[in-house]
Amino acid sequence: MAKTDFDELMSIGIDIGKDTFHLVGFDHDGQRVLRKQIKRLALVATFEKMPHCIVGMEACLSAHFVSRTLRQVGFEPRIIPAIYVKPFTKGQKNDYNDAEAIAEAALRPNLQTVSEKSQEQLDLQALHRVRSWLVSRRTATINQIRAFLIEQSITVRKGLRALRNSFEAILAERKGEISPRMRSILIGLYGDWVWMDDRIDKMSAEIEEISRTEENCVNVMSVPGIGPMISTAMVAVIGEGEAFDRGRDFAAWVGLVPRQYSTGGRTVLGRISKRGSRYLRMLFVQAAKIIMMRPHRWPDFSFGAWLARACERMHRNKAAVVLANKLARMAWSILRHKTVFDAPRDEVAIGI
């Protein structure tokens, strides 16, 4: 078959770049019949001239946009995690070899692919990411203020509220100990802190509003310990959970299962794998710890007796991870089957 004849294309791999895409395609005999570099703006015009087939791409920036665009043209896009593409890479790393590996990986029948996200999911995910970044920067700013105060031999007890309540008093009472330049720096940092507080509050309010109007979020929030943050983060990342066959698969993807090393019939389980979404894992563990802080509420939960027994035989941190795993499985089941948890609605008040 000539390299200009694309009538028998079976799969195409795209290595997505900032300005250029590299394409490699195979026919039904496994022969490479396409090797081409195109500009990003020429994506639609190029694929309109090709027969419809499987198109693979790594999960990366703009992968979901490219996937939606190609699906509208009539192709079957598959977004593949980079860790599943690596075994197919041959030779040294370059864009064409990466595209060839993607094209081969896209043909594997049992390969787990990434669910295509809608624009609404990407917007919600961006909202969570910016809020998380602001929270981390606020913490860094507070620590910076404390460090500068300690350099002036001024210490403040632990806690965000303690520093906020005493900051103005420190500047007034220790005026002679703090130089004018350091005073100006501290006031500027405090202004950044106040600004980030306002941004975080606005984003949190927007997320809560979305959680009240989105049906899937409302259903997930019926699970004890789960509130606006976890429910909207789940919908943003996994949609309706169709990428997973069961709840334990979702919990494993979040990284809430032991790391396994088995050989020769001998199974060794270690610490949790910490794979998948670090942000979701953190939220689920926080939700579990909040539930564990209120043992008087446990009898109200359907899993209360199980949690009491688990806390008796496990370290508190280990029990929190086990509970987070259970919450993740229950949340996926409710999200996937569009049901509601069999618990009183007032339990949502302790959710994240």
PDB file of C-alpha atoms in Angstrom, residues 19-266:
ATOM      1  CA  ASP A  19       1.867  24.336  18.019  1.00  0.00           C
ATOM      2  CA  THR A  20       2.352  21.108  16.053  1.00  0.00           C
ATOM      3  CA  PHE A  21       0.913  17.587  16.114  1.00  0.00           C
ATOM      4  CA  HIS A  22       2.796  14.487  14.945  1.00  0.00           C
ATOM      5  CA  LEU A  23       0.664  11.717  13.409  1.00  0.00           C
ATOM      6  CA  VAL A  24       1.493   8.062  12.852  1.00  0.00           C
ATOM      7  CA  GLY A  25      -1.095   5.648  11.409  1.00  0.00           C
ATOM      8  CA  PHE A  26      -1.331   1.869  10.894  1.00  0.00           C
ATOM      9  CA  ASP A  27      -3.431  -0.158   8.477  1.00  0.00           C
ATOM     10  CA  HIS A  28      -5.239  -3.430   9.213  1.00  0.00           C
ATOM     11  CA  ASP A  29      -2.058  -5.401   8.550  1.00  0.00           C
ATOM     12  CA  GLY A  30      -0.151  -3.454  11.165  1.00  0.00           C
ATOM     13  CA  GLN A  31       1.941  -1.611   8.587  1.00  0.00           C
ATOM     14  CA  ARG A  32       2.742   2.051   9.109  1.00  0.00           C
ATOM     15  CA  VAL A  33       1.095   4.041   6.293  1.00  0.00           C
ATOM     16  CA  LEU A  34       1.018   7.519   7.806  1.00  0.00           C
ATOM     17  CA  ARG A  35       3.817   9.650   9.211  1.00  0.00           C
ATOM     18  CA  LYS A  36       3.006  13.329   9.188  1.00  0.00           C
ATOM     19  CA  GLN A  37       3.449  16.600  11.048  1.00  0.00           C
ATOM     20  CA  ILE A  38       0.631  19.147  11.047  1.00  0.00           C
ATOM     21  CA  LYS A  39      -0.110  22.500  12.628  1.00  0.00           C
ATOM     22  CA  ARG A  40      -2.639  22.671  15.443  1.00  0.00           C
ATOM     23  CA  LEU A  41      -4.933  24.894  13.373  1.00  0.00           C
ATOM     24  CA  ALA A  42      -4.947  22.320  10.551  1.00  0.00           C
ATOM     25  CA  LEU A  43      -6.309  19.511  12.744  1.00  0.00           C
ATOM     26  CA  VAL A  44      -9.878  19.472  11.405  1.00  0.00           C
ATOM     27  CA  ALA A  45      -8.878  20.052   7.767  1.00  0.00           C
ATOM     28  CA  THR A  46      -6.386  17.166   7.921  1.00  0.00           C
ATOM     29  CA  PHE A  47      -8.711  14.610   9.495  1.00  0.00           C
ATOM     30  CA  GLU A  48     -11.636  15.466   7.238  1.00  0.00           C
ATOM     31  CA  LYS A  49      -9.599  13.916   4.390  1.00  0.00           C
ATOM     32  CA  MET A  50      -9.018  10.632   6.257  1.00  0.00           C
ATOM     33  CA  PRO A  51     -11.290   7.617   6.794  1.00  0.00           C
ATOM     34  CA  HIS A  52     -12.880   7.278  10.207  1.00  0.00           C
ATOM     35  CA  CYS A  53     -10.836   5.113  12.577  1.00  0.00           C
ATOM     36  CA  ILE A  54      -9.481   4.907  16.118  1.00  0.00           C
ATOM     37  CA  VAL A  55      -7.415   7.933  17.155  1.00  0.00           C
ATOM     38  CA  GLY A  56      -5.263   7.651  20.257  1.00  0.00           C
ATOM     39  CA  MET A  57      -3.660  10.443  22.245  1.00  0.00           C
ATOM     40  CA  GLU A  58      -1.955  10.748  25.623  1.00  0.00           C
ATOM     41  CA  ALA A  59      -3.830  12.331  28.505  1.00  0.00           C
ATOM     42  CA  CYS A  60      -2.302  15.802  28.547  1.00  0.00           C
ATOM     43  CA  LEU A  61      -3.127  19.458  28.075  1.00  0.00           C
ATOM     44  CA  SER A  62      -5.810  20.005  25.396  1.00  0.00           C
ATOM     45  CA  ALA A  63      -6.335  16.237  24.957  1.00  0.00           C
ATOM     46  CA  HIS A  64     -10.025  16.563  25.843  1.00  0.00           C
ATOM     47  CA  PHE A  65     -10.477  19.442  23.404  1.00  0.00           C
ATOM     48  CA  VAL A  66      -8.803  17.452  20.615  1.00  0.00           C
ATOM     49  CA  SER A  67     -10.899  14.405  21.505  1.00  0.00           C
ATOM     50  CA  ARG A  68     -14.177  16.340  21.334  1.00  0.00           C
ATOM     51  CA  THR A  69     -13.137  17.929  18.040  1.00  0.00           C
ATOM     52  CA  LEU A  70     -12.303  14.585  16.410  1.00  0.00           C
ATOM     53  CA  ARG A  71     -15.471  12.953  17.726  1.00  0.00           C
ATOM     54  CA  GLN A  72     -17.526  15.669  16.035  1.00  0.00           C
ATOM     55  CA  VAL A  73     -15.733  14.881  12.764  1.00  0.00           C
ATOM     56  CA  GLY A  74     -16.680  11.194  13.127  1.00  0.00           C
ATOM     57  CA  PHE A  75     -13.566   9.532  14.571  1.00  0.00           C
ATOM     58  CA  GLU A  76     -13.290   7.342  17.663  1.00  0.00           C
ATOM     59  CA  PRO A  77     -10.842   9.121  20.012  1.00  0.00           C
ATOM     60  CA  ARG A  78      -9.194   7.342  22.936  1.00  0.00           C
ATOM     61  CA  ILE A  79      -7.352   9.272  25.650  1.00  0.00           C
ATOM     62  CA  ILE A  80      -4.671   7.034  27.134  1.00  0.00           C
ATOM     63  CA  PRO A  81      -2.722   7.558  30.379  1.00  0.00           C
ATOM     64  CA  ALA A  82       0.972   8.097  29.668  1.00  0.00           C
ATOM     65  CA  ILE A  83       1.961   5.179  31.919  1.00  0.00           C
ATOM     66  CA  TYR A  84       0.121   2.783  29.562  1.00  0.00           C
ATOM     67  CA  VAL A  85       1.831   4.202  26.466  1.00  0.00           C
ATOM     68  CA  LYS A  86       5.393   3.853  27.763  1.00  0.00           C
ATOM     69  CA  PRO A  87       5.655   0.036  27.261  1.00  0.00           C
ATOM     70  CA  PHE A  88       4.993   0.487  23.519  1.00  0.00           C
ATOM     71  CA  THR A  89       7.756   3.026  22.966  1.00  0.00           C
ATOM     72  CA  LYS A  90      10.582   1.799  20.729  1.00  0.00           C
ATOM     73  CA  GLY A  91      13.962   3.391  20.121  1.00  0.00           C
ATOM     74  CA  GLN A  92      14.876   6.788  21.413  1.00  0.00           C
ATOM     75  CA  LYS A  93      12.327   9.353  22.443  1.00  0.00           C
ATOM     76  CA  ASN A  94      11.080  11.672  19.738  1.00  0.00           C
ATOM     77  CA  ASP A  95       7.682  12.912  18.631  1.00  0.00           C
ATOM     78  CA  TYR A  96       7.169  10.332  15.888  1.00  0.00           C
ATOM     79  CA  ASN A  97       8.146   7.412  18.129  1.00  0.00           C
ATOM     80  CA  ASP A  98       5.753   8.694  20.777  1.00  0.00           C
ATOM     81  CA  ALA A  99       2.942   8.943  18.221  1.00  0.00           C
ATOM     82  CA  GLU A 100       3.677   5.406  17.004  1.00  0.00           C
ATOM     83  CA  ALA A 101       3.543   4.062  20.558  1.00  0.00           C
ATOM     84  CA  ILE A 102       0.216   5.830  21.114  1.00  0.00           C
ATOM     85  CA  ALA A 103      -1.210   4.344  17.899  1.00  0.00           C
ATOM     86  CA  GLU A 104      -0.230   0.821  19.012  1.00  0.00           C
ATOM     87  CA  ALA A 105      -1.527   1.309  22.571  1.00  0.00           C
ATOM     88  CA  ALA A 106      -4.883   2.577  21.282  1.00  0.00           C
ATOM     89  CA  LEU A 107      -5.563  -0.830  19.686  1.00  0.00           C
ATOM     90  CA  ARG A 108      -5.286  -2.818  22.909  1.00  0.00           C
ATOM     91  CA  PRO A 109      -8.801  -4.142  23.740  1.00  0.00           C
ATOM     92  CA  ASN A 110      -8.354  -4.202  27.536  1.00  0.00           C
ATOM     93  CA  LEU A 111      -6.599  -0.864  27.868  1.00  0.00           C
ATOM     94  CA  GLN A 112      -8.100   1.489  30.437  1.00  0.00           C
ATOM     95  CA  THR A 113      -8.701   4.883  28.845  1.00  0.00           C
ATOM     96  CA  VAL A 114      -9.496   8.299  30.290  1.00  0.00           C
ATOM     97  CA  SER A 115     -13.090   9.507  30.056  1.00  0.00           C
ATOM     98  CA  GLU A 116     -13.548  12.477  27.790  1.00  0.00           C
ATOM     99  CA  LYS A 117     -14.411  15.585  29.813  1.00  0.00           C
ATOM    100  CA  SER A 118     -16.998  18.123  28.738  1.00  0.00           C
ATOM    101  CA  GLN A 119     -16.279  21.839  28.836  1.00  0.00           C
ATOM    102  CA  GLU A 120     -18.378  22.136  32.017  1.00  0.00           C
ATOM    103  CA  GLN A 121     -16.225  19.496  33.714  1.00  0.00           C
ATOM    104  CA  LEU A 122     -13.032  21.261  32.674  1.00  0.00           C
ATOM    105  CA  ASP A 123     -14.383  24.567  34.005  1.00  0.00           C
ATOM    106  CA  LEU A 124     -15.294  23.000  37.343  1.00  0.00           C
ATOM    107  CA  GLN A 125     -11.935  21.249  37.545  1.00  0.00           C
ATOM    108  CA  ALA A 126     -10.170  24.549  36.873  1.00  0.00           C
ATOM    109  CA  LEU A 127     -12.189  26.151  39.659  1.00  0.00           C
ATOM    110  CA  HIS A 128     -10.992  23.489  42.106  1.00  0.00           C
ATOM    111  CA  ARG A 129      -7.388  23.776  40.952  1.00  0.00           C
ATOM    112  CA  VAL A 130      -7.277  27.550  41.317  1.00  0.00           C
ATOM    113  CA  ARG A 131      -8.887  27.357  44.751  1.00  0.00           C
ATOM    114  CA  SER A 132      -6.390  24.700  45.843  1.00  0.00           C
ATOM    115  CA  TRP A 133      -3.530  26.859  44.569  1.00  0.00           C
ATOM    116  CA  LEU A 134      -4.853  29.888  46.462  1.00  0.00           C
ATOM    117  CA  VAL A 135      -5.134  27.867  49.678  1.00  0.00           C
ATOM    118  CA  SER A 136      -1.519  26.715  49.340  1.00  0.00           C
ATOM    119  CA  ARG A 137      -0.326  30.260  48.603  1.00  0.00           C
ATOM    120  CA  ARG A 138      -2.268  31.592  51.588  1.00  0.00           C
ATOM    121  CA  THR A 139      -0.591  29.048  53.829  1.00  0.00           C
ATOM    122  CA  ALA A 140       2.806  30.025  52.413  1.00  0.00           C
ATOM    123  CA  THR A 141       2.058  33.720  53.013  1.00  0.00           C
ATOM    124  CA  ILE A 142       1.023  33.089  56.613  1.00  0.00           C
ATOM    125  CA  ASN A 143       4.204  31.084  57.224  1.00  0.00           C
ATOM    126  CA  GLN A 144       6.233  33.897  55.675  1.00  0.00           C
ATOM    127  CA  ILE A 145       4.676  36.426  58.061  1.00  0.00           C
ATOM    128  CA  ARG A 146       5.415  34.172  61.033  1.00  0.00           C
ATOM    129  CA  ALA A 147       9.019  33.721  59.889  1.00  0.00           C
ATOM    130  CA  PHE A 148       9.597  37.473  59.602  1.00  0.00           C
ATOM    131  CA  LEU A 149       8.042  38.044  63.034  1.00  0.00           C
ATOM    132  CA  ILE A 150      10.241  35.362  64.596  1.00  0.00           C
ATOM    133  CA  GLU A 151      13.289  37.108  63.121  1.00  0.00           C
ATOM    134  CA  GLN A 152      12.182  40.122  65.176  1.00  0.00           C
ATOM    135  CA  SER A 153      11.859  37.842  68.238  1.00  0.00           C
ATOM    136  CA  ILE A 154       8.055  37.972  68.086  1.00  0.00           C
ATOM    137  CA  THR A 155       6.225  34.655  68.324  1.00  0.00           C
ATOM    138  CA  VAL A 156       2.519  33.958  67.854  1.00  0.00           C
ATOM    139  CA  ARG A 157       0.717  30.832  68.989  1.00  0.00           C
ATOM    140  CA  LYS A 158      -0.354  28.272  66.395  1.00  0.00           C
ATOM    141  CA  GLY A 159      -3.391  28.779  64.236  1.00  0.00           C
ATOM    142  CA  LEU A 160      -4.540  31.055  61.452  1.00  0.00           C
ATOM    143  CA  ARG A 161      -7.057  32.841  63.663  1.00  0.00           C
ATOM    144  CA  ALA A 162      -4.498  33.629  66.361  1.00  0.00           C
ATOM    145  CA  LEU A 163      -2.211  35.408  63.907  1.00  0.00           C
ATOM    146  CA  ARG A 164      -5.063  37.305  62.278  1.00  0.00           C
ATOM    147  CA  ASN A 165      -6.426  38.547  65.625  1.00  0.00           C
ATOM    148  CA  SER A 166      -3.029  39.631  66.958  1.00  0.00           C
ATOM    149  CA  PHE A 167      -1.385  41.030  63.820  1.00  0.00           C
ATOM    150  CA  GLU A 168      -2.526  44.647  64.140  1.00  0.00           C
ATOM    151  CA  ALA A 169      -1.837  44.642  67.883  1.00  0.00           C
ATOM    152  CA  ILE A 170       1.710  43.415  67.258  1.00  0.00           C
ATOM    153  CA  LEU A 171       2.404  46.202  64.784  1.00  0.00           C
ATOM    154  CA  ALA A 172       1.064  48.781  67.230  1.00  0.00           C
ATOM    155  CA  GLU A 173       2.654  47.501  70.452  1.00  0.00           C
ATOM    156  CA  ARG A 174       6.032  46.506  68.974  1.00  0.00           C
ATOM    157  CA  LYS A 175       6.432  49.602  66.857  1.00  0.00           C
ATOM    158  CA  GLY A 176       9.863  50.315  68.291  1.00  0.00           C
ATOM    159  CA  GLU A 177      11.141  46.772  67.611  1.00  0.00           C
ATOM    160  CA  ILE A 178      10.075  46.548  63.953  1.00  0.00           C
ATOM    161  CA  SER A 179      11.840  48.697  61.377  1.00  0.00           C
ATOM    162  CA  PRO A 180       9.740  50.814  58.985  1.00  0.00           C
ATOM    163  CA  ARG A 181      10.811  48.689  56.017  1.00  0.00           C
ATOM    164  CA  MET A 182       9.912  45.405  57.729  1.00  0.00           C
ATOM    165  CA  ARG A 183       6.621  46.925  58.841  1.00  0.00           C
ATOM    166  CA  SER A 184       5.822  47.819  55.221  1.00  0.00           C
ATOM    167  CA  ILE A 185       6.694  44.269  54.087  1.00  0.00           C
ATOM    168  CA  LEU A 186       4.469  42.714  56.749  1.00  0.00           C
ATOM    169  CA  ILE A 187       1.555  44.983  55.891  1.00  0.00           C
ATOM    170  CA  GLY A 188       1.930  44.056  52.212  1.00  0.00           C
ATOM    171  CA  LEU A 189       1.917  40.343  53.032  1.00  0.00           C
ATOM    172  CA  TYR A 190      -1.126  40.791  55.237  1.00  0.00           C
ATOM    173  CA  GLY A 191      -2.877  42.548  52.351  1.00  0.00           C
ATOM    174  CA  ASP A 192      -2.082  39.567  50.107  1.00  0.00           C
ATOM    175  CA  TRP A 193      -3.503  37.292  52.793  1.00  0.00           C
ATOM    176  CA  VAL A 194      -6.772  39.250  52.965  1.00  0.00           C
ATOM    177  CA  TRP A 195      -7.052  39.288  49.167  1.00  0.00           C
ATOM    178  CA  MET A 196      -6.546  35.513  48.948  1.00  0.00           C
ATOM    179  CA  ASP A 197      -9.119  34.973  51.708  1.00  0.00           C
ATOM    180  CA  ASP A 198     -11.651  36.917  49.651  1.00  0.00           C
ATOM    181  CA  ARG A 199     -10.845  34.957  46.460  1.00  0.00           C
ATOM    182  CA  ILE A 200     -11.095  31.627  48.277  1.00  0.00           C
ATOM    183  CA  ASP A 201     -14.447  32.567  49.835  1.00  0.00           C
ATOM    184  CA  LYS A 202     -15.859  33.575  46.453  1.00  0.00           C
ATOM    185  CA  MET A 203     -14.683  30.360  44.787  1.00  0.00           C
ATOM    186  CA  SER A 204     -16.004  28.251  47.654  1.00  0.00           C
ATOM    187  CA  ALA A 205     -19.382  29.959  47.345  1.00  0.00           C
ATOM    188  CA  GLU A 206     -19.422  29.292  43.590  1.00  0.00           C
ATOM    189  CA  ILE A 207     -18.591  25.619  44.148  1.00  0.00           C
ATOM    190  CA  GLU A 208     -21.356  25.313  46.754  1.00  0.00           C
ATOM    191  CA  GLU A 209     -23.833  26.885  44.352  1.00  0.00           C
ATOM    192  CA  ILE A 210     -22.886  24.367  41.655  1.00  0.00           C
ATOM    193  CA  SER A 211     -23.265  21.493  44.129  1.00  0.00           C
ATOM    194  CA  ARG A 212     -26.832  22.590  44.920  1.00  0.00           C
ATOM    195  CA  THR A 213     -27.913  22.794  41.279  1.00  0.00           C
ATOM    196  CA  GLU A 214     -26.132  19.715  39.862  1.00  0.00           C
ATOM    197  CA  GLU A 215     -28.199  16.538  40.339  1.00  0.00           C
ATOM    198  CA  ASN A 216     -25.198  14.216  40.531  1.00  0.00           C
ATOM    199  CA  CYS A 217     -23.580  16.394  43.207  1.00  0.00           C
ATOM    200  CA  VAL A 218     -26.779  16.434  45.265  1.00  0.00           C
ATOM    201  CA  ASN A 219     -26.947  12.630  45.158  1.00  0.00           C
ATOM    202  CA  VAL A 220     -23.296  12.177  46.169  1.00  0.00           C
ATOM    203  CA  MET A 221     -23.675  14.636  49.054  1.00  0.00           C
ATOM    204  CA  SER A 222     -26.159  12.244  50.662  1.00  0.00           C
ATOM    205  CA  VAL A 223     -23.163  10.104  51.679  1.00  0.00           C
ATOM    206  CA  PRO A 224     -21.982  10.943  55.240  1.00  0.00           C
ATOM    207  CA  GLY A 225     -18.904  13.151  55.273  1.00  0.00           C
ATOM    208  CA  ILE A 226     -19.256  14.258  51.650  1.00  0.00           C
ATOM    209  CA  GLY A 227     -20.172  17.853  50.915  1.00  0.00           C
ATOM    210  CA  PRO A 228     -19.827  20.377  48.083  1.00  0.00           C
ATOM    211  CA  MET A 229     -16.050  20.060  47.649  1.00  0.00           C
ATOM    212  CA  ILE A 230     -15.860  16.279  47.197  1.00  0.00           C
ATOM    213  CA  SER A 231     -19.068  15.982  45.172  1.00  0.00           C
ATOM    214  CA  THR A 232     -18.101  18.674  42.656  1.00  0.00           C
ATOM    215  CA  ALA A 233     -14.508  17.414  42.462  1.00  0.00           C
ATOM    216  CA  MET A 234     -15.763  13.899  41.654  1.00  0.00           C
ATOM    217  CA  VAL A 235     -18.117  15.141  38.938  1.00  0.00           C
ATOM    218  CA  ALA A 236     -15.347  17.309  37.476  1.00  0.00           C
ATOM    219  CA  VAL A 237     -12.826  14.458  37.343  1.00  0.00           C
ATOM    220  CA  ILE A 238     -14.849  11.321  36.525  1.00  0.00           C
ATOM    221  CA  GLY A 239     -18.187  12.660  35.271  1.00  0.00           C
ATOM    222  CA  GLU A 240     -20.736   9.936  35.971  1.00  0.00           C
ATOM    223  CA  GLY A 241     -18.080   7.317  36.758  1.00  0.00           C
ATOM    224  CA  GLU A 242     -18.529   5.320  33.547  1.00  0.00           C
ATOM    225  CA  ALA A 243     -14.777   4.719  33.281  1.00  0.00           C
ATOM    226  CA  PHE A 244     -14.890   2.298  36.235  1.00  0.00           C
ATOM    227  CA  ASP A 245     -16.655  -1.052  36.421  1.00  0.00           C
ATOM    228  CA  ARG A 246     -17.133  -0.995  40.201  1.00  0.00           C
ATOM    229  CA  GLY A 247     -16.471   1.104  43.266  1.00  0.00           C
ATOM    230  CA  ARG A 248     -13.279  -0.677  44.237  1.00  0.00           C
ATOM    231  CA  ASP A 249     -11.782   0.246  40.857  1.00  0.00           C
ATOM    232  CA  PHE A 250     -12.470   3.910  41.587  1.00  0.00           C
ATOM    233  CA  ALA A 251     -10.988   3.614  45.083  1.00  0.00           C
ATOM    234  CA  ALA A 252      -7.887   1.989  43.575  1.00  0.00           C
ATOM    235  CA  TRP A 253      -7.609   4.792  41.008  1.00  0.00           C
ATOM    236  CA  VAL A 254      -7.800   7.403  43.771  1.00  0.00           C
ATOM    237  CA  GLY A 255      -4.910   5.594  45.491  1.00  0.00           C
ATOM    238  CA  LEU A 256      -6.712   4.368  48.617  1.00  0.00           C
ATOM    239  CA  VAL A 257      -5.677   0.705  48.336  1.00  0.00           C
ATOM    240  CA  PRO A 258      -2.456  -1.023  49.479  1.00  0.00           C
ATOM    241  CA  ARG A 259       0.454  -1.180  47.085  1.00  0.00           C
ATOM    242  CA  GLN A 260       0.751  -4.786  45.928  1.00  0.00           C
ATOM    243  CA  TYR A 261       3.894  -6.769  45.168  1.00  0.00           C
ATOM    244  CA  SER A 262       3.093 -10.395  44.452  1.00  0.00           C
ATOM    245  CA  THR A 263       5.192 -13.161  42.947  1.00  0.00           C
ATOM    246  CA  GLY A 264       5.296 -16.943  43.119  1.00  0.00           C
ATOM    247  CA  GLY A 265       1.908 -17.134  44.789  1.00  0.00           C
ATOM    248  CA  ARG A 266       3.075 -14.888  47.644  1.00  0.00           C
TER     249      ARG A 266
END
